[in-house]
Amino acid sequence: MEWTADILGTGYQSCSIDAAGPDGVIRHATLIRHDADPLAQAESGDDGSVRRLGVVLFLHGWSDYFFNTELAEFWSRQGYEFYALDLHNHGRSLQPGDPGGYVANLADYDAEINQAINAIHQGRAGSTADNLTLMGHSTGGLVAALWASRHPERVQYLILDSPWLEMHGSSMVRRTANAMVAPLARFRPETVLKLPERGFYFRSISSSAEGEWHLDEKYRPPLAFPVRAGWLRAVFAGQSQVARGLNLEMPVLVLMSSASANGMMWHESMRRSDAVLDVGVMALRAMALGRTVTLERIDGGLHDVFLSAPAVRKDAYGRLARWIRGFMQDKAPDDHHEGDR
């Protein structure tokens, strides 16, 4: 592991990860860490040294990369080590000539996620990576939920920010679309589908348009990466797994906007709603993820609620902090006896 200065500047480092999937293909990913000094919320060990309460690993959405330093610094203030992973074919991991954003099976991400967690264990003396919180946004939220269902012993908490758990409308829409794309995805998976281009979400967040966030368009193109048949089939397959039930046992927090704004023309409501996904069907799928699911609807939230207007994301961070205190930092003794369970 060789950590080098990251594009985010002081306090951030990154390193390359090469991981071989079940198919034997070696894929390149990038692990980013916020190298913050331990803060007040971190606990002291018996020897007086300061230790963290746990580790957070963040997975970005499709056609995206990690850039939200405010999110990393929030977690550091809570007393957690923060890491993010630029998945293969995304962001810092994208190689010349690679199909941006492409994956043929969402399980192909498992190897690099596992490798990242192993690197966290190895890279920190006395690391608390055994207390892992996995956090994912949009498609990264879908990937995180599926990974957690396959590796429940490795993750203690799951936090999803507007996860892409289902297509717009209903599962019937997904099944119909899948039937149409499946033959092409089988024989020519990297074929680009000709779909309408909508850059409204980028417009609402990028400082080069009407937002406040500096985005590197090399890593996060305004109109996103081309949609390829094999990638769409992989998403449909993942959503189908969610629909059948993941039966997650760890506590799950889902944050999302309270409203969606769709359409082929820009309108002002897109500044205060999810202009990418259907929050109604998202909420229904979210509540069936497992036994302990908390749903927080953020009024005025964008597709990534932590990129919303300052007052809105202050509300989102407040709700997240409350959940952290209630679930992740609750040290109350268990009052139940074995015989009562």
mmCIF file of C-alpha atoms in Angstrom:
data_model
loop_
_atom_site.group_PDB
_atom_site.id
_atom_site.type_symbol
_atom_site.label_atom_id
_atom_site.label_comp_id
_atom_site.label_asym_id
_atom_site.label_seq_id
_atom_site.Cartn_x
_atom_site.Cartn_y
_atom_site.Cartn_z
ATOM 1 C CA MET A 1 0.000 0.000 0.000
ATOM 2 C CA GLU A 2 1.496 3.315 -1.099
ATOM 3 C CA TRP A 3 -0.519 6.348 -0.043
ATOM 4 C CA THR A 4 0.037 9.531 -2.030
ATOM 5 C CA ALA A 5 -1.402 13.051 -1.944
ATOM 6 C CA ASP A 6 -4.943 13.033 -3.314
ATOM 7 C CA ILE A 7 -6.592 15.479 -5.725
ATOM 8 C CA LEU A 8 -8.681 16.806 -2.805
ATOM 9 C CA GLY A 9 -5.608 18.391 -1.243
ATOM 10 C CA THR A 10 -4.405 18.671 2.338
ATOM 11 C CA GLY A 11 -5.710 15.978 4.648
ATOM 12 C CA TYR A 12 -6.581 13.518 1.872
ATOM 13 C CA GLN A 13 -4.562 10.626 0.510
ATOM 14 C CA SER A 14 -5.273 7.868 -1.995
ATOM 15 C CA CYS A 15 -3.803 4.570 -3.093
ATOM 16 C CA SER A 16 -4.413 2.136 -5.931
ATOM 17 C CA ILE A 17 -6.068 -1.234 -5.469
ATOM 18 C CA ASP A 18 -5.959 -4.109 -7.932
ATOM 19 C CA ALA A 19 -8.418 -6.889 -7.210
ATOM 20 C CA ALA A 20 -9.252 -10.052 -9.152
ATOM 21 C CA GLY A 21 -12.917 -10.994 -9.327
ATOM 22 C CA PRO A 22 -14.413 -14.496 -9.547
ATOM 23 C CA ASP A 23 -13.943 -14.335 -13.321
ATOM 24 C CA GLY A 24 -10.193 -13.873 -12.865
ATOM 25 C CA VAL A 25 -10.207 -10.357 -14.309
ATOM 26 C CA ILE A 26 -8.047 -7.884 -12.376
ATOM 27 C CA ARG A 27 -9.823 -4.566 -11.904
ATOM 28 C CA HIS A 28 -8.347 -1.271 -10.765
ATOM 29 C CA ALA A 29 -9.949 0.806 -7.985
ATOM 30 C CA THR A 30 -8.776 3.717 -5.816
ATOM 31 C CA LEU A 31 -9.084 4.008 -2.044
ATOM 32 C CA ILE A 32 -9.224 7.524 -0.579
ATOM 33 C CA ARG A 33 -8.812 8.394 3.083
ATOM 34 C CA HIS A 34 -9.344 11.511 5.135
ATOM 35 C CA ASP A 35 -6.220 11.658 7.252
ATOM 36 C CA ALA A 36 -7.650 13.802 10.031
ATOM 37 C CA ASP A 37 -6.274 14.213 13.523
ATOM 38 C CA PRO A 38 -8.361 12.393 16.141
ATOM 39 C CA LEU A 39 -11.043 14.758 17.422
ATOM 40 C CA ALA A 40 -12.940 15.193 20.644
ATOM 41 C CA GLN A 41 -15.481 12.461 19.993
ATOM 42 C CA ALA A 42 -12.792 9.785 19.568
ATOM 43 C CA GLU A 43 -12.356 7.601 22.642
ATOM 44 C CA SER A 44 -9.181 7.077 24.646
ATOM 45 C CA GLY A 45 -7.785 3.587 25.071
ATOM 46 C CA ASP A 46 -6.507 2.116 28.328
ATOM 47 C CA ASP A 47 -2.998 3.331 27.526
ATOM 48 C CA GLY A 48 -4.215 6.907 27.044
ATOM 49 C CA SER A 49 -3.894 6.816 23.253
ATOM 50 C CA VAL A 50 -6.770 8.141 21.180
ATOM 51 C CA ARG A 51 -8.648 5.603 19.126
ATOM 52 C CA ARG A 52 -11.454 5.906 16.643
ATOM 53 C CA LEU A 53 -14.941 4.501 17.184
ATOM 54 C CA GLY A 54 -15.017 2.723 13.843
ATOM 55 C CA VAL A 55 -14.514 3.009 10.106
ATOM 56 C CA VAL A 56 -16.812 4.386 7.399
ATOM 57 C CA LEU A 57 -16.349 3.290 3.787
ATOM 58 C CA PHE A 58 -18.261 5.334 1.204
ATOM 59 C CA LEU A 59 -19.305 4.142 -2.281
ATOM 60 C CA HIS A 60 -20.193 6.797 -4.872
ATOM 61 C CA GLY A 61 -22.973 6.588 -7.449
ATOM 62 C CA TRP A 62 -22.799 5.726 -11.125
ATOM 63 C CA SER A 63 -20.801 8.079 -13.362
ATOM 64 C CA ASP A 64 -19.433 9.724 -10.220
ATOM 65 C CA TYR A 65 -16.432 9.836 -7.866
ATOM 66 C CA PHE A 66 -15.699 10.884 -4.294
ATOM 67 C CA PHE A 67 -15.298 14.633 -3.787
ATOM 68 C CA ASN A 68 -17.466 15.604 -0.797
ATOM 69 C CA THR A 69 -14.901 16.710 1.781
ATOM 70 C CA GLU A 70 -17.711 18.038 3.985
ATOM 71 C CA LEU A 71 -19.018 14.480 4.388
ATOM 72 C CA ALA A 72 -15.568 13.142 5.280
ATOM 73 C CA GLU A 73 -15.026 15.880 7.857
ATOM 74 C CA PHE A 74 -18.452 15.247 9.380
ATOM 75 C CA TRP A 75 -17.528 11.615 10.032
ATOM 76 C CA SER A 76 -14.177 12.612 11.515
ATOM 77 C CA ARG A 77 -15.944 14.926 13.951
ATOM 78 C CA GLN A 78 -18.133 12.024 15.010
ATOM 79 C CA GLY A 79 -14.982 10.055 15.854
ATOM 80 C CA TYR A 80 -14.741 7.739 12.828
ATOM 81 C CA GLU A 81 -12.029 7.007 10.279
ATOM 82 C CA PHE A 82 -13.385 7.908 6.848
ATOM 83 C CA TYR A 83 -12.535 6.172 3.582
ATOM 84 C CA ALA A 84 -14.093 6.283 0.125
ATOM 85 C CA LEU A 85 -13.660 4.000 -2.862
ATOM 86 C CA ASP A 86 -13.615 5.111 -6.483
ATOM 87 C CA LEU A 87 -14.836 1.890 -8.084
ATOM 88 C CA HIS A 88 -13.312 0.523 -11.268
ATOM 89 C CA ASN A 89 -14.179 2.428 -14.439
ATOM 90 C CA HIS A 90 -15.025 5.484 -12.312
ATOM 91 C CA GLY A 91 -13.279 8.660 -11.205
ATOM 92 C CA ARG A 92 -9.657 8.271 -10.167
ATOM 93 C CA SER A 93 -9.760 4.624 -11.263
ATOM 94 C CA LEU A 94 -10.804 5.274 -14.863
ATOM 95 C CA GLN A 95 -8.096 4.253 -17.319
ATOM 96 C CA PRO A 96 -7.724 5.577 -20.903
ATOM 97 C CA GLY A 97 -9.827 3.512 -23.259
ATOM 98 C CA ASP A 98 -11.967 1.961 -20.503
ATOM 99 C CA PRO A 99 -15.770 2.147 -20.834
ATOM 100 C CA GLY A 100 -16.685 4.760 -18.218
ATOM 101 C CA GLY A 101 -19.035 3.448 -15.533
ATOM 102 C CA TYR A 102 -19.342 -0.011 -17.049
ATOM 103 C CA VAL A 103 -19.773 -3.213 -15.067
ATOM 104 C CA ALA A 104 -21.336 -6.438 -16.329
ATOM 105 C CA ASN A 105 -22.338 -7.720 -12.882
ATOM 106 C CA LEU A 106 -22.650 -5.672 -9.698
ATOM 107 C CA ALA A 107 -20.986 -8.535 -7.816
ATOM 108 C CA ASP A 108 -17.816 -7.695 -9.767
ATOM 109 C CA TYR A 109 -17.372 -4.852 -7.273
ATOM 110 C CA ASP A 110 -17.120 -7.293 -4.352
ATOM 111 C CA ALA A 111 -13.423 -8.015 -4.831
ATOM 112 C CA GLU A 112 -12.363 -4.363 -4.708
ATOM 113 C CA ILE A 113 -14.620 -3.621 -1.734
ATOM 114 C CA ASN A 114 -13.143 -6.603 0.116
ATOM 115 C CA GLN A 115 -9.639 -5.526 -0.861
ATOM 116 C CA ALA A 116 -10.311 -1.989 0.371
ATOM 117 C CA ILE A 117 -11.453 -3.277 3.766
ATOM 118 C CA ASN A 118 -8.376 -5.504 3.994
ATOM 119 C CA ALA A 119 -6.199 -2.500 3.145
ATOM 120 C CA ILE A 120 -7.854 -0.479 5.908
ATOM 121 C CA HIS A 121 -7.069 -3.257 8.382
ATOM 122 C CA GLN A 122 -3.450 -3.406 7.272
ATOM 123 C CA GLY A 123 -2.877 0.308 6.861
ATOM 124 C CA ARG A 124 -3.822 1.440 10.333
ATOM 125 C CA ALA A 125 -2.135 0.205 13.492
ATOM 126 C CA GLY A 126 -4.915 -0.688 15.906
ATOM 127 C CA SER A 127 -7.528 0.042 13.249
ATOM 128 C CA THR A 128 -11.178 -0.248 14.142
ATOM 129 C CA ALA A 129 -12.062 -1.622 10.731
ATOM 130 C CA ASP A 130 -13.777 -4.529 12.466
ATOM 131 C CA ASN A 131 -16.491 -1.960 13.323
ATOM 132 C CA LEU A 132 -17.429 -1.075 9.755
ATOM 133 C CA THR A 133 -20.146 1.227 8.475
ATOM 134 C CA LEU A 134 -20.752 0.958 4.736
ATOM 135 C CA MET A 135 -22.299 4.026 3.123
ATOM 136 C CA GLY A 136 -23.468 4.223 -0.479
ATOM 137 C CA HIS A 137 -25.134 6.778 -2.747
ATOM 138 C CA SER A 138 -27.535 5.969 -5.627
ATOM 139 C CA THR A 139 -26.123 3.007 -7.601
ATOM 140 C CA GLY A 140 -23.443 2.819 -4.914
ATOM 141 C CA GLY A 141 -26.286 2.377 -2.437
ATOM 142 C CA LEU A 142 -27.592 -0.579 -4.436
ATOM 143 C CA VAL A 143 -24.067 -2.033 -4.597
ATOM 144 C CA ALA A 144 -23.600 -1.501 -0.843
ATOM 145 C CA ALA A 145 -26.884 -3.221 0.064
ATOM 146 C CA LEU A 146 -26.100 -6.219 -2.165
ATOM 147 C CA TRP A 147 -22.548 -6.494 -0.820
ATOM 148 C CA ALA A 148 -23.840 -6.345 2.763
ATOM 149 C CA SER A 149 -26.284 -9.170 2.031
ATOM 150 C CA ARG A 150 -23.414 -11.338 0.751
ATOM 151 C CA HIS A 151 -20.946 -10.358 3.519
ATOM 152 C CA PRO A 152 -23.093 -9.717 6.620
ATOM 153 C CA GLU A 153 -20.267 -10.658 8.960
ATOM 154 C CA ARG A 154 -18.059 -7.820 7.686
ATOM 155 C CA VAL A 155 -20.384 -4.846 8.150
ATOM 156 C CA GLN A 156 -22.093 -3.592 11.297
ATOM 157 C CA TYR A 157 -24.105 -0.641 9.922
ATOM 158 C CA LEU A 158 -25.441 0.312 6.489
ATOM 159 C CA ILE A 159 -26.260 3.891 5.440
ATOM 160 C CA LEU A 160 -27.844 4.562 2.049
ATOM 161 C CA ASP A 161 -28.212 7.983 0.441
ATOM 162 C CA SER A 162 -30.954 7.885 -2.228
ATOM 163 C CA PRO A 163 -30.208 4.268 -3.197
ATOM 164 C CA TRP A 164 -31.267 3.095 -6.661
ATOM 165 C CA LEU A 165 -33.263 0.126 -5.402
ATOM 166 C CA GLU A 166 -35.906 0.074 -8.148
ATOM 167 C CA MET A 167 -36.762 1.613 -11.490
ATOM 168 C CA HIS A 168 -39.198 4.499 -11.849
ATOM 169 C CA GLY A 169 -42.775 3.476 -11.270
ATOM 170 C CA SER A 170 -42.662 -0.193 -10.320
ATOM 171 C CA SER A 171 -41.004 -3.563 -10.765
ATOM 172 C CA MET A 172 -43.173 -4.055 -13.850
ATOM 173 C CA VAL A 173 -41.308 -1.218 -15.556
ATOM 174 C CA ARG A 174 -38.022 -2.932 -14.708
ATOM 175 C CA ARG A 175 -39.145 -6.344 -15.970
ATOM 176 C CA THR A 176 -40.436 -4.846 -19.224
ATOM 177 C CA ALA A 177 -37.230 -2.868 -19.813
ATOM 178 C CA ASN A 178 -35.113 -5.893 -18.953
ATOM 179 C CA ALA A 179 -36.944 -8.040 -21.490
ATOM 180 C CA MET A 180 -36.146 -5.461 -24.154
ATOM 181 C CA VAL A 181 -32.457 -5.016 -23.314
ATOM 182 C CA ALA A 182 -31.550 -8.620 -22.377
ATOM 183 C CA PRO A 183 -30.871 -9.988 -25.899
ATOM 184 C CA LEU A 184 -28.539 -7.090 -26.736
ATOM 185 C CA ALA A 185 -26.879 -7.290 -23.317
ATOM 186 C CA ARG A 186 -26.187 -10.973 -23.812
ATOM 187 C CA PHE A 187 -24.469 -10.760 -27.184
ATOM 188 C CA ARG A 188 -23.198 -7.165 -27.319
ATOM 189 C CA PRO A 189 -23.034 -6.015 -23.680
ATOM 190 C CA GLU A 190 -20.985 -2.854 -24.282
ATOM 191 C CA THR A 191 -23.392 -1.505 -26.887
ATOM 192 C CA VAL A 192 -24.356 2.075 -26.080
ATOM 193 C CA LEU A 193 -28.109 2.598 -25.772
ATOM 194 C CA LYS A 194 -29.512 5.733 -27.366
ATOM 195 C CA LEU A 195 -31.407 7.305 -24.476
ATOM 196 C CA PRO A 196 -32.447 10.916 -23.837
ATOM 197 C CA GLU A 197 -29.681 12.952 -22.216
ATOM 198 C CA ARG A 198 -30.585 14.859 -19.068
ATOM 199 C CA GLY A 199 -28.019 17.022 -17.325
ATOM 200 C CA PHE A 200 -30.423 18.579 -14.802
ATOM 201 C CA TYR A 201 -28.886 17.029 -11.692
ATOM 202 C CA PHE A 202 -25.386 18.137 -12.729
ATOM 203 C CA ARG A 203 -26.788 21.617 -13.348
ATOM 204 C CA SER A 204 -28.166 21.728 -9.807
ATOM 205 C CA ILE A 205 -24.889 20.760 -8.075
ATOM 206 C CA SER A 206 -21.929 21.899 -10.199
ATOM 207 C CA SER A 207 -20.298 25.267 -9.562
ATOM 208 C CA SER A 208 -19.724 25.454 -13.326
ATOM 209 C CA ALA A 209 -23.515 25.628 -13.701
ATOM 210 C CA GLU A 210 -25.898 26.683 -10.911
ATOM 211 C CA GLY A 211 -24.640 24.631 -7.952
ATOM 212 C CA GLU A 212 -21.912 25.129 -5.355
ATOM 213 C CA TRP A 213 -19.716 22.025 -5.750
ATOM 214 C CA HIS A 214 -16.497 21.912 -7.736
ATOM 215 C CA LEU A 215 -16.708 18.825 -9.963
ATOM 216 C CA ASP A 216 -13.949 17.586 -12.218
ATOM 217 C CA GLU A 217 -15.787 16.905 -15.469
ATOM 218 C CA LYS A 218 -13.144 14.353 -16.415
ATOM 219 C CA TYR A 219 -14.385 12.269 -13.491
ATOM 220 C CA ARG A 220 -18.025 13.362 -13.409
ATOM 221 C CA PRO A 221 -19.205 14.241 -16.974
ATOM 222 C CA PRO A 222 -22.181 16.634 -17.135
ATOM 223 C CA LEU A 223 -24.342 14.203 -19.119
ATOM 224 C CA ALA A 224 -22.955 11.093 -17.354
ATOM 225 C CA PHE A 225 -21.306 8.145 -19.050
ATOM 226 C CA PRO A 226 -23.029 6.412 -21.966
ATOM 227 C CA VAL A 227 -25.582 3.828 -20.842
ATOM 228 C CA ARG A 228 -24.505 0.376 -22.038
ATOM 229 C CA ALA A 229 -26.746 -2.648 -22.394
ATOM 230 C CA GLY A 230 -24.722 -4.939 -20.138
ATOM 231 C CA TRP A 231 -24.524 -2.333 -17.378
ATOM 232 C CA LEU A 232 -28.280 -1.769 -17.431
ATOM 233 C CA ARG A 233 -28.919 -5.501 -17.265
ATOM 234 C CA ALA A 234 -26.582 -5.692 -14.239
ATOM 235 C CA VAL A 235 -28.572 -2.965 -12.480
ATOM 236 C CA PHE A 236 -31.856 -4.726 -13.272
ATOM 237 C CA ALA A 237 -30.473 -7.974 -11.843
ATOM 238 C CA GLY A 238 -29.409 -6.196 -8.643
ATOM 239 C CA GLN A 239 -32.793 -4.532 -8.257
ATOM 240 C CA SER A 240 -34.470 -7.905 -8.776
ATOM 241 C CA GLN A 241 -32.460 -9.286 -5.841
ATOM 242 C CA VAL A 242 -33.627 -6.389 -3.681
ATOM 243 C CA ALA A 243 -37.232 -7.015 -4.709
ATOM 244 C CA ARG A 244 -36.946 -10.666 -3.613
ATOM 245 C CA GLY A 245 -35.669 -9.514 -0.222
ATOM 246 C CA LEU A 246 -32.151 -9.137 1.203
ATOM 247 C CA ASN A 247 -33.122 -9.863 4.841
ATOM 248 C CA LEU A 248 -30.389 -7.623 6.213
ATOM 249 C CA GLU A 249 -29.797 -8.027 9.935
ATOM 250 C CA MET A 250 -27.642 -4.947 10.567
ATOM 251 C CA PRO A 251 -29.319 -1.570 11.280
ATOM 252 C CA VAL A 252 -29.984 0.350 8.055
ATOM 253 C CA LEU A 253 -30.477 4.098 7.585
ATOM 254 C CA VAL A 254 -31.935 5.380 4.309
ATOM 255 C CA LEU A 255 -31.920 9.114 3.554
ATOM 256 C CA MET A 256 -33.762 10.532 0.562
ATOM 257 C CA SER A 257 -35.498 13.621 -0.709
ATOM 258 C CA SER A 258 -39.154 14.045 0.145
ATOM 259 C CA ALA A 259 -40.025 14.651 -3.525
ATOM 260 C CA SER A 260 -39.015 13.713 -7.070
ATOM 261 C CA ALA A 261 -38.885 15.934 -10.157
ATOM 262 C CA ASN A 262 -38.836 14.203 -13.510
ATOM 263 C CA GLY A 263 -39.281 15.325 -17.086
ATOM 264 C CA MET A 264 -37.338 16.335 -20.173
ATOM 265 C CA MET A 265 -37.393 20.073 -19.458
ATOM 266 C CA TRP A 266 -35.709 21.960 -16.641
ATOM 267 C CA HIS A 267 -37.962 23.404 -13.969
ATOM 268 C CA GLU A 268 -37.152 25.157 -10.716
ATOM 269 C CA SER A 269 -38.415 22.331 -8.502
ATOM 270 C CA MET A 270 -35.304 20.389 -9.563
ATOM 271 C CA ARG A 271 -33.304 22.624 -7.213
ATOM 272 C CA ARG A 272 -35.089 21.099 -4.205
ATOM 273 C CA SER A 273 -36.016 17.548 -5.183
ATOM 274 C CA ASP A 274 -34.566 14.319 -6.552
ATOM 275 C CA ALA A 275 -34.272 14.902 -10.295
ATOM 276 C CA VAL A 276 -32.881 11.405 -10.930
ATOM 277 C CA LEU A 277 -34.909 8.745 -9.084
ATOM 278 C CA ASP A 278 -38.476 8.019 -7.975
ATOM 279 C CA VAL A 279 -38.458 8.525 -4.188
ATOM 280 C CA GLY A 280 -41.868 6.886 -3.775
ATOM 281 C CA VAL A 281 -40.830 3.488 -5.062
ATOM 282 C CA MET A 282 -37.419 3.932 -3.419
ATOM 283 C CA ALA A 283 -39.087 4.277 -0.017
ATOM 284 C CA LEU A 284 -41.171 1.137 -0.525
ATOM 285 C CA ARG A 285 -38.122 -0.925 -1.452
ATOM 286 C CA ALA A 286 -36.045 0.588 1.348
ATOM 287 C CA MET A 287 -38.441 -0.447 4.081
ATOM 288 C CA ALA A 288 -38.169 -4.078 2.959
ATOM 289 C CA LEU A 289 -34.356 -4.240 3.079
ATOM 290 C CA GLY A 290 -34.207 -5.850 6.498
ATOM 291 C CA ARG A 291 -35.472 -6.073 10.073
ATOM 292 C CA THR A 292 -34.268 -2.673 11.317
ATOM 293 C CA VAL A 293 -34.637 0.134 8.763
ATOM 294 C CA THR A 294 -34.882 3.862 9.496
ATOM 295 C CA LEU A 295 -36.189 6.094 6.710
ATOM 296 C CA GLU A 296 -35.447 9.821 6.744
ATOM 297 C CA ARG A 297 -37.139 12.052 4.147
ATOM 298 C CA ILE A 298 -35.298 15.323 3.632
ATOM 299 C CA ASP A 299 -37.471 18.269 2.575
ATOM 300 C CA GLY A 300 -35.744 20.113 -0.256
ATOM 301 C CA GLY A 301 -33.170 17.346 -0.703
ATOM 302 C CA LEU A 302 -31.400 16.729 -4.000
ATOM 303 C CA HIS A 303 -30.606 13.275 -5.370
ATOM 304 C CA ASP A 304 -27.537 13.299 -3.111
ATOM 305 C CA VAL A 305 -29.033 14.822 0.014
ATOM 306 C CA PHE A 306 -25.544 15.843 1.205
ATOM 307 C CA LEU A 307 -25.117 18.084 -1.847
ATOM 308 C CA SER A 308 -28.357 19.977 -1.213
ATOM 309 C CA ALA A 309 -28.640 23.653 -0.251
ATOM 310 C CA PRO A 310 -26.827 24.485 3.034
ATOM 311 C CA ALA A 311 -29.932 24.578 5.229
ATOM 312 C CA VAL A 312 -31.207 21.317 3.730
ATOM 313 C CA ARG A 313 -28.002 19.387 4.185
ATOM 314 C CA LYS A 314 -27.702 20.769 7.722
ATOM 315 C CA ASP A 315 -31.001 19.007 8.365
ATOM 316 C CA ALA A 316 -29.691 15.834 6.679
ATOM 317 C CA TYR A 317 -26.510 15.849 8.770
ATOM 318 C CA GLY A 318 -28.558 16.442 11.904
ATOM 319 C CA ARG A 319 -30.712 13.409 11.169
ATOM 320 C CA LEU A 320 -27.655 11.317 10.387
ATOM 321 C CA ALA A 321 -25.963 12.408 13.637
ATOM 322 C CA ARG A 322 -29.089 11.477 15.606
ATOM 323 C CA TRP A 323 -29.066 7.990 14.055
ATOM 324 C CA ILE A 324 -25.354 7.605 14.809
ATOM 325 C CA ARG A 325 -25.984 8.434 18.457
ATOM 326 C CA GLY A 326 -28.991 6.137 18.637
ATOM 327 C CA PHE A 327 -27.569 3.093 16.848
ATOM 328 C CA MET A 328 -23.813 3.313 16.433
ATOM 329 C CA GLN A 329 -22.891 4.929 19.754
ATOM 330 C CA ASP A 330 -25.612 3.505 21.992
ATOM 331 C CA LYS A 331 -23.787 1.878 24.891
ATOM 332 C CA ALA A 332 -26.842 1.190 27.035
ATOM 333 C CA PRO A 333 -26.777 -2.325 28.571
ATOM 334 C CA ASP A 334 -29.103 -4.944 27.136
ATOM 335 C CA ASP A 335 -31.965 -5.228 29.599
ATOM 336 C CA HIS A 336 -33.353 -8.382 28.008
ATOM 337 C CA HIS A 337 -32.550 -11.820 29.344
ATOM 338 C CA GLU A 338 -31.852 -14.737 27.063
ATOM 339 C CA GLY A 339 -35.071 -16.347 28.169
ATOM 340 C CA ASP A 340 -37.057 -13.310 27.016
ATOM 341 C CA ARG A 341 -35.803 -13.507 23.441
#
